[in-house]
Each structure stands twice: as C-alpha cells, then as structure tokens.
Amino acid sequence: MSARQPSLIARWLPPLLLVALLLGLWELAAQTGWIADALSLRDYLVPAPSEIATTLWDNRSLLAENAWVTLREVLLGFAVALVAGVLIAVLLHLSPLMRRASYPFIVASQAIPIVVIAPVLVVWFGFGIGPKVAIVALICFFPIVVNTLDGLGTADEEQRKLMRSLGASRGRTLTLLEAPTALPYLLSGAKIAVAVAVIGAVFGEWSGADAGLGYLIRLDDGNLEVARVFASTVILAAMAVTLFALLALVERRLAWWGAGSPGGGR
Amino acid sequence: MIETTTPKTQAEAQSPESPGAAIELTGVAHSFGDLEALAGVELNVAPGEVVAIVGASGCGKSTLLELIAGLAEPSTGSIAVGGERDAAARLDACAWMPQRDLLLPWRLAVDNAALGLRLAGIGRAEARERAGGMLERLGVGEFARSHPRQLSGGMRQRVAFARTLLTGKPVLLLDEPLAALDAITRAELQELLVETLAAERRTTVLVTHDVEEAFFVADRVLLLSPRPGRVVWSAASPVDRSEPRASAVTAPAFAAVREAALEALAEGRG
Ligand SMILES: Nc1ncnc2c1ncn2[C@@H]1O[C@H](COP(=O)(O)OP(=O)(O)OP(=O)(O)O)[C@@H](O)[C@H]1O
Ligand SMILES: [Mg+2]
C-alpha cells in the first residue's frame, strides 16, 4: 500500500506504445502486400488495421446488435456461475465430507471439452440463449468455486480460536471472518472467469445460433468476409478486457485488504 | 462435583471484592501427538490476582493459556475456572488475548475492539460507543476510525487489549501482549497494563518472556521449565505499584528477585 503507484500516464504509456507499434507494422505489411505474398493469398484476405477500422464503422449497427446478444450470454452465464459457484463453495467449506466426495466432480467439470458438449447442449436446448448461458456458466464455474473455497479456508487456526473465544457461532465465524477473508480470492477467480466467459459464448454460438458475434464470425468465415471477422474479434477482445477491468475495479473497491490470512501483528 | 477451595495468596487481602474468578490447574499435561508440550502443571490463581508466566520459547506457555481459555482440553489433569471444569464454561469465563493481535483488516479499530460485544448480541451503536470509550481509556481514542494497517504495533496491541477487556469476562489471559514492541512503547504499555489491571481487578494470567516485565506487572511470577513445561519456580513480586516505574525497577529488592529468576531460568536450561 505504501509502495508508490506509477502515474496514470506511466502505467498506460508502454502498452499503448507497443500496440501502436504492432498496428503500424501490420498496416505496413498489409498495405505493401508482404503478408499476402508470403502466404500466397489474395490481398483482400489480409486486411490492414485501417480496413478493419473502416469495417467496424460501416457495420456498426450490425456488430452492435450481435455484440449485445453475446454480451447478454456472457453476463447471464457469469452470473449463474457466480451464484452457483459461491453457494457450492460455501457448502463444501462447511461440510468436509461433501468436499471430499464432490471435489473430483468439480475438477472433472473443468475437463469437459466444451467443443464436444456445445453441440449436444444445442441439440437439447435449441438455438436460444439457454445452451450458450450453460456453456459460459460451465466455463466460469470452476475458477470461482476453487478460488472461493481456497479463500474460505485461508483464515488460520488461531483466528478461528479467537472467534470461538469471543463467543462466535459457526455461522458468525463464516460471515465475520471467513467470508471477508475469501472475498479477494472470489474476485480473482471471477476475473479469470470473465476472461474466458467470452470464449465460452462464442463456442456456444458456433454450435448453433441465429445471432451473436460467434454466429456472425462463422457466417463471415464462409463468405470470406475476413475484415469483418477481424472486426468481430476486436469487439470480443474489447468485451473481455472491459469486463476484466471492471472486476479489477470492484476488487480494489470491495476487497482492498487483499489475499492472505487476516491479522498479522508479528 | 468436588468442592473447590480457594488458595490463600497475598492477592486476596488486596482485592476482597474482585470480579475475578479463581483458576485451578491440577496435574495438567498436554501433548500434540508425540510432542509433550506440558507435563504436570500445578497452578492456583486467586480471584483478582495477577500472575505472570515466564519461560523459554516453545515451553508451552501459549498452550497453557489456550487450555485455560477452554479452547482445548488437556490430555490429562483438570482445569477449573471459577470452579467450573468443562471447556464451554471456561470459554465463557475467559477473555483470551492471543500472541498475534489478529485484528481484522477490513474492520475499523473501533469495530475490531467491539467484536466481542457484537458477538454477544449488543447492537452496533451501543457496541461502538463502548468500544470507543475503551479505546479512549487505553490512549488510542483518536484512532478509533482507522483501519488496523494504518496503526503502529503499539496501537494495534492497545486495540487488541480493548477487544479483550470489553468482553467483560472475569479472567484475562494475555499471551505476550508486549512482545515485538520497541523498548519505549513497551515501557509505556507496561505502565498502562499495570494501571488497567489494577482498576479492573480481574484475575489475570500474563505470559511474557521478559522477567523484568513479569515482576513489574504481576503480583506473582511463575517460571515454566523448557518443554515439557512444568512450574519450577515462583516468587511474589516486590514491586510497590504506588511508585513510578523507574524507581520500582531500580529498587534493590527488585534486582534481587530478578537475579534469582534469571538464575532459575538458566538452571532449567542447563
Ligand atoms: N497445534 C499444535 N500442534 C502441534 N504442536 C504444537 C501445536 N501448538 C503448539 N505446538 C508445539 O508445542 C510446543 C509449545 O508451544 P507453545 O506455542 O505453547 O510455546 P510457547 O511457550 O508459547 O512459545 P513462544 O514463547 O515461542 O510463544 C512447541 O514445541 C510447539 O511447536
Ligand atoms: Mg507462545
């Protein structure tokens, strides 16, 4: 906390310069046709950043419409995973028996190949928002549960003894000690989750949808609309980065005490 | 239930109407698996008496306090606080101040001090008011609305001490409350401790590894042998508490008893 924070400019300048440099190189390489030549492709298959920007602008309403569909899937799926993940983490924390019994399944849930399960879910639940939300939730669930569970177990033995000595019940120890200790862990799990949630939504849309950026990308891929594929990708990346940054902000506001067992002293 | 008899000690005359409760340990031994932490501890503390326990690092001082506090049951032997032997009753009777301050970083100092009151079902406003008053009394009133990380070690200990006192329980168990503080803060807090304990008149067991501090703060000083801990030596404190600290610790009687304690400590080690 006492460590000096670099100023806003100092923090953002290096990544911005790097992005500008890469974009510049790309622009140059695309304009002069180096990449297309090297890959023996037609020029229109390798759009320059300027062309992508133009496409973004010209297709703004189409892209916005589909981005909104994807964003809704992401937010809903994330919310489902957050609620279910936290509830299950608390349950498993309170019951060591259940924890031992179900932990393997939680780990296994992470091992499910989304590419395989996505089409099945679409067959089951149709082309609507349902399967996409389910896939996003499935992807987000794991980091949230595991991190929250870790966080709930972080308060040390001594700390629990103090609560007991002060007359705290199991429930009060959970709300007054363990939950605040776990909050920073939960939020860093949630950050990981939103970052991958967008990928989950795109997978869901690929497997069968009538709207969304993933659907649009698939369509454009078929029609060799390469510039618009890139435009959609840019929006997806921006979406993930924005959600991540928002959660980082929440983390700094709500869980400023950070990870670790509370109450140092010595 | 066996009728318990209160032992006669010098403290009885000095605090006839103490709100404290007697502590009695008979043949207390405790092991962690194969590790024998305490062996055959005999200890009687009269209501209102302040006893200090001194001993080498790792000899079982913290373990002893946790046992008295009802946070664990001894492997063998019995512990009674206010005549009650079961752990739940001991938990109710003892205010335990652990070795680390364990302040919750997300709570203001005043809310950390009020933690026990809140857990006892007292409303937020009243708990805060009482905690604020206690912080005031312990000299950290102006930091009531600071978070723990903004406080120095000495202030944190005062907040933790406030949290302990506010429980209102008849027995105070203080585990090295002044360790890890600089010399000046330490001397300052020793005086505060003496003053507060005298006003409170609660039964107190103070753990420290500082012999001088033990004699300055407590009525009686007990020495624990290296692990497994046993009481191997004890002496009443010659300190006249009406005198200022400086003259108390330089009195010849104080020097003599301190010498004797240090000798006993060295003997136990050799
Ligand atoms: N929960 C535990 N499990 C296993 N061993 C323990 C446990 N608690 C304490 N011990 C061991 O018991 C012995 C006594 O520990 P204790 O903390 O009571 O010593 P102490 O006198 O308070 O030491 P210090 O002066 O360093 O605080 C030590 O050897 C310690 O390692
Ligand atoms: Mg200790």
Coordinates of C-alpha atoms and ligand atoms in Angstrom, one line a residue:
Chain A
M1 CA 0.0 0.0 0.0
S2 CA 2.8 2.3 0.8
A3 CA 4.6 1.4 -2.5
R4 CA 4.5 4.3 -4.9
Q5 CA 2.0 3.8 -7.6
P6 CA 3.3 4.9 -11.0
S7 CA 1.2 7.8 -12.5
L8 CA -1.6 7.0 -14.9
I9 CA 0.5 8.0 -18.0
A10 CA 3.5 6.0 -16.9
R11 CA 1.3 2.9 -16.4
W12 CA -0.6 3.1 -19.7
L13 CA 2.1 4.5 -22.0
P14 CA 4.2 1.3 -22.5
P15 CA 1.3 -0.9 -23.6
L16 CA -0.2 1.8 -25.8
L17 CA 3.1 2.4 -27.5
L18 CA 3.5 -1.4 -28.1
V19 CA 0.0 -1.7 -29.5
A20 CA 0.7 1.3 -31.8
L21 CA 3.9 -0.1 -33.0
L22 CA 2.4 -3.5 -33.8
L23 CA -0.5 -2.0 -35.6
G24 CA 1.8 0.2 -37.5
L25 CA 3.9 -2.8 -38.6
W26 CA 0.8 -4.7 -39.5
E27 CA -0.6 -1.8 -41.5
L28 CA 2.7 -1.5 -43.4
A29 CA 2.9 -5.2 -44.1
A30 CA -0.7 -5.4 -45.3
Q31 CA -0.6 -2.3 -47.4
T32 CA 2.5 -3.4 -49.2
G33 CA 1.1 -6.9 -49.6
W34 CA 4.1 -8.7 -47.8
I35 CA 1.9 -11.0 -45.8
A36 CA -0.4 -11.9 -48.7
D37 CA 2.6 -12.6 -50.9
A38 CA 4.4 -14.6 -48.3
L39 CA 1.2 -16.7 -47.7
S40 CA 0.3 -16.7 -51.4
L41 CA -3.1 -15.2 -50.7
R42 CA -5.3 -12.7 -52.4
D43 CA -4.9 -9.2 -50.9
Y44 CA -8.4 -8.9 -49.5
L45 CA -7.8 -12.0 -47.3
V46 CA -5.3 -10.0 -45.3
P47 CA -7.0 -6.8 -44.2
A48 CA -4.9 -3.9 -42.8
P49 CA -5.9 -2.4 -39.5
S50 CA -7.2 0.7 -41.3
E51 CA -9.5 -1.5 -43.3
I52 CA -10.7 -3.3 -40.1
A53 CA -11.4 0.0 -38.6
T54 CA -13.5 1.1 -41.6
T55 CA -15.4 -2.2 -41.5
L56 CA -16.1 -1.7 -37.8
W57 CA -17.5 1.7 -38.5
D58 CA -19.5 0.8 -41.6
N59 CA -21.1 -2.3 -39.9
R60 CA -21.5 -0.6 -36.6
S61 CA -25.2 -1.3 -36.1
L62 CA -24.9 -5.0 -37.2
L63 CA -21.9 -5.5 -35.0
A64 CA -23.5 -3.8 -32.0
E65 CA -26.7 -5.9 -32.3
N66 CA -24.7 -9.1 -32.4
A67 CA -22.3 -8.0 -29.7
W68 CA -25.3 -7.2 -27.4
V69 CA -26.5 -10.8 -27.9
T70 CA -23.1 -12.2 -27.0
L71 CA -22.7 -9.9 -24.0
R72 CA -26.0 -10.9 -22.6
E73 CA -25.0 -14.6 -22.8
V74 CA -21.7 -13.8 -21.1
L75 CA -23.3 -11.8 -18.3
L76 CA -26.0 -14.3 -17.7
G77 CA -23.7 -17.3 -17.7
F78 CA -21.2 -15.5 -15.5
A79 CA -24.0 -14.5 -13.0
V80 CA -25.2 -18.1 -12.9
A81 CA -21.7 -19.4 -12.3
L82 CA -21.1 -16.7 -9.6
V83 CA -24.2 -17.5 -7.6
A84 CA -23.9 -21.3 -8.0
G85 CA -20.1 -21.3 -7.5
V86 CA -20.2 -19.2 -4.3
L87 CA -23.1 -21.3 -2.9
I88 CA -21.4 -24.5 -3.6
A89 CA -18.1 -23.3 -2.3
V90 CA -19.7 -22.3 1.0
L91 CA -21.5 -25.7 1.2
L92 CA -18.3 -27.6 0.5
H93 CA -16.5 -25.4 3.0
L94 CA -19.0 -26.2 5.7
S95 CA -19.0 -30.0 5.0
P96 CA -15.6 -31.6 4.7
L97 CA -17.4 -34.9 3.8
M98 CA -19.2 -33.3 0.9
R99 CA -16.0 -31.6 -0.1
R100 CA -14.1 -34.8 -0.3
A101 CA -17.0 -36.5 -2.1
S102 CA -17.6 -33.9 -4.8
Y103 CA -14.2 -32.3 -5.4
P104 CA -13.3 -34.8 -8.1
F105 CA -16.5 -34.0 -10.0
I106 CA -15.8 -30.3 -9.8
V107 CA -12.3 -30.8 -11.3
A108 CA -13.9 -33.1 -13.9
S109 CA -16.3 -30.4 -14.9
Q110 CA -13.3 -28.4 -16.0
A111 CA -12.0 -31.3 -18.1
I112 CA -15.2 -31.5 -20.1
P113 CA -14.2 -30.4 -23.7
I114 CA -16.5 -27.5 -24.4
V115 CA -16.2 -28.1 -28.2
V116 CA -17.8 -31.5 -27.7
I117 CA -20.5 -30.6 -25.2
A118 CA -21.6 -27.4 -27.0
P119 CA -23.4 -29.1 -30.0
V120 CA -25.0 -31.6 -27.6
L121 CA -26.4 -28.7 -25.5
V122 CA -27.7 -27.1 -28.6
V123 CA -29.5 -30.3 -29.6
W124 CA -31.0 -30.5 -26.1
F125 CA -32.0 -26.9 -25.5
G126 CA -32.4 -25.5 -29.0
F127 CA -30.9 -22.4 -30.7
G128 CA -32.0 -20.0 -28.0
I129 CA -29.9 -18.3 -25.3
G130 CA -30.1 -21.4 -23.0
P131 CA -27.2 -23.5 -24.2
K132 CA -24.9 -20.5 -24.5
V133 CA -25.6 -19.5 -20.9
A134 CA -25.0 -23.1 -19.8
I135 CA -21.6 -23.2 -21.6
V136 CA -20.5 -19.9 -20.3
A137 CA -21.6 -20.9 -16.8
L138 CA -19.7 -24.2 -17.0
I139 CA -16.5 -22.5 -18.0
C140 CA -16.8 -19.8 -15.3
F141 CA -17.9 -22.1 -12.5
F142 CA -14.5 -23.8 -11.9
P143 CA -12.2 -20.8 -11.2
I144 CA -14.9 -19.3 -9.0
V145 CA -15.6 -22.4 -6.9
V146 CA -12.0 -23.3 -6.5
N147 CA -10.8 -19.8 -5.6
T148 CA -13.7 -19.2 -3.2
L149 CA -13.2 -22.5 -1.5
D150 CA -9.5 -21.7 -1.1
G151 CA -10.3 -18.3 0.3
L152 CA -12.8 -19.7 2.8
G153 CA -10.1 -22.0 4.2
T154 CA -7.4 -19.3 4.4
A155 CA -8.1 -17.8 7.9
D156 CA -5.8 -19.6 10.2
E157 CA -6.5 -21.7 13.2
E158 CA -5.5 -19.0 15.7
Q159 CA -8.0 -16.7 14.1
R160 CA -10.8 -19.2 14.4
K161 CA -9.9 -19.8 18.0
L162 CA -10.2 -16.1 18.7
M163 CA -13.7 -16.1 17.1
R164 CA -14.7 -19.0 19.3
S165 CA -13.3 -17.4 22.4
L166 CA -15.3 -14.3 21.6
G167 CA -18.4 -16.5 21.5
A168 CA -18.9 -16.7 17.7
S169 CA -21.1 -19.5 16.3
R170 CA -20.1 -21.4 13.2
G171 CA -22.3 -19.1 11.1
R172 CA -20.9 -15.9 12.6
T173 CA -17.4 -17.1 12.1
L174 CA -18.3 -17.7 8.4
T175 CA -19.8 -14.2 7.9
L176 CA -17.5 -12.1 10.1
L177 CA -14.2 -13.9 9.4
E178 CA -14.2 -16.4 6.6
A179 CA -16.3 -14.6 4.0
P180 CA -14.3 -11.3 4.1
T181 CA -11.1 -13.4 4.0
A182 CA -12.4 -15.2 0.9
L183 CA -13.7 -12.1 -0.9
P184 CA -10.4 -11.2 -2.6
Y185 CA -10.0 -14.8 -3.7
L186 CA -13.5 -15.0 -5.0
L187 CA -12.9 -11.8 -7.1
S188 CA -9.7 -13.0 -8.5
G189 CA -11.4 -16.2 -9.5
A190 CA -14.2 -14.1 -11.1
K191 CA -11.6 -12.2 -13.1
I192 CA -10.2 -15.4 -14.6
A193 CA -13.8 -16.5 -15.2
V194 CA -14.9 -13.4 -17.2
A195 CA -11.8 -13.5 -19.3
V196 CA -12.7 -17.0 -20.6
A197 CA -16.5 -16.4 -20.5
V198 CA -16.4 -14.7 -23.9
I199 CA -14.7 -17.7 -25.5
G200 CA -17.5 -19.9 -24.0
A201 CA -20.2 -17.7 -25.6
V202 CA -18.5 -17.9 -29.0
F203 CA -18.2 -21.7 -28.8
G204 CA -21.9 -21.8 -27.9
E205 CA -22.8 -19.6 -30.9
W206 CA -20.7 -21.6 -33.3
S207 CA -22.6 -24.8 -32.4
G208 CA -25.9 -23.3 -33.4
A209 CA -27.3 -19.8 -33.2
D210 CA -29.1 -17.2 -35.1
A211 CA -27.4 -14.2 -33.6
G212 CA -24.2 -13.2 -31.7
L213 CA -20.7 -12.3 -32.7
G214 CA -19.7 -16.0 -32.8
Y215 CA -22.5 -16.7 -35.2
L216 CA -21.5 -13.7 -37.3
I217 CA -17.9 -14.8 -37.4
R218 CA -18.9 -18.2 -38.6
L219 CA -21.1 -16.7 -41.3
D220 CA -18.4 -14.3 -42.4
D221 CA -15.8 -17.0 -42.4
G222 CA -17.8 -18.9 -45.0
N223 CA -18.2 -15.8 -47.2
L224 CA -14.6 -14.8 -46.9
E225 CA -15.6 -11.5 -45.2
V226 CA -12.2 -11.5 -43.5
A227 CA -12.2 -7.9 -42.5
R228 CA -15.5 -8.3 -40.6
V229 CA -14.2 -11.5 -38.9
F230 CA -11.4 -9.3 -37.5
A231 CA -13.8 -6.6 -36.6
S232 CA -15.9 -9.0 -34.6
T233 CA -12.8 -10.4 -32.9
V234 CA -11.7 -6.9 -31.9
I235 CA -15.1 -6.4 -30.3
L236 CA -14.8 -9.8 -28.4
A237 CA -11.4 -8.9 -27.1
A238 CA -12.6 -5.5 -26.1
M239 CA -15.5 -7.1 -24.3
A240 CA -13.2 -9.4 -22.3
V241 CA -10.8 -6.7 -21.4
T242 CA -13.5 -4.3 -20.3
L243 CA -15.2 -7.0 -18.1
F244 CA -11.9 -7.9 -16.6
A245 CA -11.1 -4.3 -15.9
L246 CA -14.5 -3.7 -14.3
L247 CA -13.9 -6.6 -11.9
A248 CA -10.4 -5.4 -11.1
L249 CA -12.0 -2.1 -10.1
V250 CA -14.6 -3.9 -8.0
E251 CA -11.8 -5.9 -6.4
R252 CA -9.9 -2.7 -5.5
R253 CA -13.0 -1.1 -4.0
L254 CA -14.6 -4.0 -2.2
A255 CA -11.7 -6.2 -1.2
W256 CA -8.8 -3.7 -0.7
W257 CA -7.3 -5.7 2.1
G258 CA -6.1 -8.4 -0.3
A259 CA -5.4 -12.0 -0.1
G260 CA -3.9 -13.8 2.9
S261 CA -4.8 -14.7 6.4
P262 CA -6.0 -11.6 8.2
G263 CA -4.5 -10.2 11.4
G264 CA -0.7 -10.1 11.2
G265 CA 1.0 -8.4 14.1
R266 CA 4.1 -10.5 14.3
Chain B
M1 CA -18.7 -32.0 41.6
I2 CA -15.8 -31.7 44.0
E3 CA -16.0 -28.6 46.3
T4 CA -13.1 -26.4 45.4
T5 CA -11.2 -24.5 47.9
T6 CA -9.7 -21.1 47.1
P7 CA -6.0 -21.0 47.8
K8 CA -4.7 -18.3 50.2
T9 CA -2.5 -15.9 48.4
Q10 CA -1.3 -12.4 49.0
A11 CA -3.7 -11.0 46.4
E12 CA -6.7 -11.9 48.4
A13 CA -6.1 -9.3 51.0
Q14 CA -5.5 -6.7 48.4
S15 CA -8.7 -7.3 46.3
P16 CA -11.5 -8.5 48.6
E17 CA -14.3 -7.8 46.1
S18 CA -12.6 -8.6 42.8
P19 CA -15.0 -9.6 40.0
G20 CA -12.4 -12.2 39.0
A21 CA -12.7 -15.9 39.2
A22 CA -10.2 -18.4 40.6
I23 CA -8.2 -20.6 38.3
E24 CA -7.0 -24.1 39.4
L25 CA -4.9 -26.4 37.5
T26 CA -4.0 -29.9 38.9
G27 CA -1.6 -32.2 37.1
V28 CA -2.2 -30.7 33.7
A29 CA -0.2 -32.4 30.9
H30 CA -0.7 -31.8 27.2
S31 CA 0.7 -33.5 24.1
F32 CA 0.5 -32.8 20.4
G33 CA 0.9 -36.3 19.1
D34 CA 4.3 -37.4 20.3
L35 CA 5.3 -34.0 21.3
E36 CA 4.9 -33.4 25.0
A37 CA 4.2 -29.7 25.5
L38 CA 3.2 -29.6 29.2
A39 CA 3.8 -32.1 32.0
G40 CA 2.2 -31.9 35.4
V41 CA 1.4 -28.2 35.7
E42 CA 0.1 -27.2 39.1
L43 CA -1.2 -23.7 39.3
N44 CA -3.6 -21.8 41.5
V45 CA -4.6 -18.2 40.8
A46 CA -6.8 -16.4 43.3
P47 CA -9.7 -14.1 42.2
G48 CA -8.2 -10.8 41.2
E49 CA -4.7 -12.0 41.3
V50 CA -2.3 -11.1 38.5
V51 CA 0.1 -13.9 37.7
A52 CA 2.9 -13.8 35.2
I53 CA 4.3 -16.9 33.5
V54 CA 7.8 -16.8 32.2
G55 CA 9.6 -19.4 30.2
A56 CA 11.8 -20.2 27.3
S57 CA 10.4 -20.1 23.8
G58 CA 8.4 -23.2 22.9
C59 CA 8.0 -24.4 26.5
G60 CA 4.2 -24.4 26.3
K61 CA 3.1 -21.0 27.6
S62 CA 0.6 -20.4 24.8
T63 CA -0.6 -23.9 25.0
L64 CA -1.2 -23.4 28.7
L65 CA -3.3 -20.3 28.1
E66 CA -5.4 -21.9 25.4
L67 CA -6.1 -24.8 27.7
I68 CA -7.2 -22.5 30.5
A69 CA -9.3 -20.5 27.9
G70 CA -11.3 -23.6 27.1
L71 CA -10.0 -23.7 23.5
A72 CA -8.8 -27.3 24.1
E73 CA -8.9 -29.9 26.7
P74 CA -5.7 -31.1 28.4
S75 CA -4.5 -34.6 27.6
T76 CA -4.6 -35.3 31.4
G77 CA -5.3 -33.3 34.6
S78 CA -8.1 -30.9 35.3
I79 CA -8.6 -27.2 34.9
A80 CA -11.2 -25.2 36.7
V81 CA -12.1 -21.6 36.2
G82 CA -14.5 -20.2 38.8
G83 CA -15.0 -23.7 40.0
E84 CA -16.2 -24.9 36.6
R85 CA -14.4 -27.6 34.8
D86 CA -15.9 -28.0 31.4
A87 CA -14.5 -26.3 28.3
A88 CA -17.7 -24.4 27.5
A89 CA -17.8 -22.8 30.9
R90 CA -14.1 -21.9 30.7
L91 CA -14.7 -20.3 27.2
D92 CA -17.4 -18.2 28.8
A93 CA -15.3 -17.1 31.8
C94 CA -12.0 -16.2 30.0
A95 CA -11.1 -13.3 27.8
W96 CA -8.2 -14.5 25.7
M97 CA -5.7 -12.2 24.0
P98 CA -3.6 -14.3 21.5
Q99 CA 0.0 -13.7 20.8
R100 CA -0.7 -12.1 17.4
D101 CA -3.2 -9.2 17.6
L102 CA -5.4 -10.8 14.9
L103 CA -7.2 -7.6 14.1
L104 CA -9.5 -7.9 11.1
P105 CA -8.1 -5.7 8.4
W106 CA -11.5 -4.8 7.0
R107 CA -12.9 -3.5 10.3
L108 CA -12.1 -0.1 11.8
A109 CA -10.2 -0.1 15.1
V110 CA -13.4 0.6 17.0
D111 CA -15.2 -2.2 15.3
N112 CA -12.3 -4.6 16.0
A113 CA -12.5 -3.6 19.6
A114 CA -16.3 -4.1 19.6
L115 CA -16.1 -7.5 18.0
G116 CA -16.8 -9.4 21.3
L117 CA -19.7 -7.1 22.1
R118 CA -21.3 -7.6 18.7
L119 CA -20.9 -11.3 19.1
A120 CA -22.5 -11.1 22.5
G121 CA -25.6 -9.6 20.8
I122 CA -25.1 -6.0 21.6
G123 CA -26.3 -3.5 19.0
R124 CA -23.9 -1.8 16.7
A125 CA -24.4 1.7 18.1
E126 CA -24.0 0.7 21.7
A127 CA -21.1 -1.6 21.0
R128 CA -19.3 1.2 19.1
E129 CA -19.9 3.6 21.8
R130 CA -18.5 1.4 24.5
A131 CA -15.6 0.3 22.3
G132 CA -14.8 4.0 21.6
G133 CA -14.8 4.7 25.3
M134 CA -12.4 1.8 25.9
L135 CA -10.0 3.0 23.1
E136 CA -10.1 6.4 24.7
R137 CA -9.2 5.0 28.0
L138 CA -6.3 3.0 26.5
G139 CA -5.0 6.1 24.7
V140 CA -6.0 5.3 21.2
G141 CA -9.3 7.1 21.0
E142 CA -8.3 9.3 18.1
F143 CA -7.5 6.2 16.0
A144 CA -11.0 4.6 16.5
R145 CA -11.9 5.2 12.9
S146 CA -8.6 4.0 11.4
H147 CA -8.1 0.6 9.8
P148 CA -5.6 -1.7 11.5
R149 CA -3.0 -1.3 8.8
Q150 CA -2.8 2.4 9.5
L151 CA -1.8 1.7 13.1
S152 CA 1.6 1.1 14.6
G153 CA 2.4 -2.1 16.5
G154 CA 1.8 -0.5 19.9
M155 CA -1.6 0.9 18.8
R156 CA -2.7 -2.4 17.4
Q157 CA -1.9 -4.1 20.8
R158 CA -4.0 -1.4 22.5
V159 CA -6.9 -2.2 20.2
A160 CA -6.5 -5.9 20.8
F161 CA -6.3 -5.3 24.5
A162 CA -9.5 -3.2 24.3
R163 CA -11.2 -6.1 22.5
T164 CA -10.1 -8.4 25.3
L165 CA -11.2 -6.1 28.2
L166 CA -14.6 -5.3 26.6
T167 CA -15.7 -8.9 26.8
G168 CA -16.2 -8.2 30.5
K169 CA -15.2 -11.7 31.4
P170 CA -13.8 -12.3 34.9
V171 CA -10.5 -13.8 33.7
L172 CA -7.9 -12.2 31.4
L173 CA -5.4 -14.4 29.6
L174 CA -2.8 -12.3 27.9
D175 CA -0.3 -14.0 25.7
E176 CA 2.9 -11.9 25.3
P177 CA 0.9 -8.7 24.7
L178 CA 4.0 -6.6 24.6
A179 CA 6.4 -8.8 22.7
A180 CA 7.7 -7.4 19.4
L181 CA 7.3 -3.8 20.6
D182 CA 10.2 -1.3 20.8
A183 CA 11.6 -0.6 24.3
I184 CA 9.9 2.8 24.7
T185 CA 6.5 1.7 23.6
R186 CA 6.9 -1.4 25.8
A187 CA 7.7 0.5 28.9
E188 CA 4.7 2.8 28.2
L189 CA 2.4 -0.1 27.7
Q190 CA 3.7 -1.9 30.8
E191 CA 2.5 1.1 32.9
L192 CA -0.8 1.1 31.1
L193 CA -1.2 -2.6 31.8
V194 CA -0.4 -2.1 35.5
E195 CA -2.8 0.7 35.7
T196 CA -5.6 -1.0 33.8
L197 CA -5.2 -4.3 35.6
A198 CA -5.3 -2.6 39.0
A199 CA -8.5 -0.8 38.0
E200 CA -10.1 -3.9 36.6
R201 CA -9.2 -6.3 39.4
R202 CA -9.9 -9.2 37.2
T203 CA -7.9 -12.5 37.6
T204 CA -5.1 -12.2 35.1
V205 CA -2.5 -14.6 33.7
L206 CA 0.1 -12.8 31.7
V207 CA 2.6 -14.7 29.6
T208 CA 5.9 -13.0 28.9
H209 CA 9.5 -13.9 28.2
D210 CA 10.7 -10.7 29.9
V211 CA 11.4 -11.4 33.6
E212 CA 11.5 -7.7 34.5
E213 CA 8.2 -7.1 32.9
A214 CA 6.7 -10.1 34.8
F215 CA 7.7 -8.7 38.2
F216 CA 6.7 -5.2 37.2
V217 CA 3.2 -6.1 36.1
A218 CA 2.3 -9.2 38.2
D219 CA 1.7 -10.0 41.8
R220 CA 3.4 -13.3 41.4
V221 CA 5.8 -14.8 38.8
L222 CA 5.9 -18.4 37.8
L223 CA 8.7 -20.0 35.9
L224 CA 8.0 -22.7 33.4
S225 CA 10.7 -25.3 32.6
P226 CA 11.7 -25.9 29.0
R227 CA 9.5 -28.4 27.2
P228 CA 7.7 -30.3 28.5
G229 CA 6.7 -27.3 30.6
R230 CA 6.2 -27.5 34.4
V231 CA 6.1 -24.8 37.1
V232 CA 9.6 -25.0 38.5
W233 CA 10.0 -21.7 40.4
S234 CA 7.8 -18.9 41.7
A235 CA 8.1 -15.7 43.7
A236 CA 5.9 -12.9 44.8
S237 CA 6.7 -9.5 43.2
P238 CA 8.4 -7.0 45.5
V239 CA 7.1 -4.1 43.4
D240 CA 5.3 -1.3 45.1
R241 CA 2.8 -0.2 42.5
S242 CA 2.3 3.2 44.0
E243 CA 5.8 4.2 42.9
P244 CA 6.7 5.2 39.4
R245 CA 8.2 2.5 37.2
A246 CA 11.7 3.9 37.2
S247 CA 12.1 3.7 40.9
A248 CA 10.3 0.4 41.2
V249 CA 12.6 -1.4 38.8
T250 CA 15.8 0.0 40.3
A251 CA 14.9 -1.0 43.9
P252 CA 17.3 -3.5 45.4
A253 CA 14.5 -6.0 46.2
F254 CA 13.5 -5.9 42.5
A255 CA 17.1 -6.6 41.4
A256 CA 17.4 -9.5 43.8
V257 CA 14.3 -11.3 42.7
R258 CA 15.1 -10.7 39.1
E259 CA 18.6 -12.2 39.7
A260 CA 17.0 -15.2 41.3
A261 CA 14.5 -15.7 38.5
L262 CA 17.2 -15.4 35.8
E263 CA 19.3 -18.0 37.7
A264 CA 16.4 -20.4 37.9
L265 CA 15.8 -19.9 34.2
A266 CA 19.4 -20.6 33.4
E267 CA 19.4 -23.7 35.6
G268 CA 16.3 -25.1 33.9
R269 CA 18.0 -24.7 30.6
G270 CA 21.3 -26.3 31.6
Ligands
LIG1 N1 -1.3 -27.2 17.4 C1 -0.1 -27.8 17.6 N2 0.3 -28.9 17.0 C2 1.5 -29.4 17.2 N3 2.4 -28.9 18.0 C3 2.1 -27.7 18.6 C4 0.8 -27.1 18.5 N4 0.8 -26.0 19.2 C5 2.0 -25.9 19.8 N5 2.8 -27.0 19.5 C6 4.1 -27.2 20.0 O1 4.1 -27.2 21.4 C7 5.2 -26.6 22.0 C8 4.7 -25.5 22.9 O2 4.2 -24.4 22.0 P1 3.7 -23.1 22.6 O3 3.2 -22.2 21.5 O4 2.7 -23.3 23.7 O5 5.0 -22.5 23.2 P2 5.3 -21.0 23.8 O6 5.9 -21.2 25.2 O7 4.1 -20.2 23.8 O8 6.4 -20.5 22.8 P3 6.7 -19.0 22.4 O9 7.4 -18.3 23.5 O10 7.6 -19.1 21.2 O11 5.4 -18.3 22.1 C9 6.0 -26.1 20.8 O12 7.1 -27.1 20.6 C10 5.1 -26.1 19.6 O13 5.8 -26.4 18.5
MG2 MG 3.6 -18.6 22.7

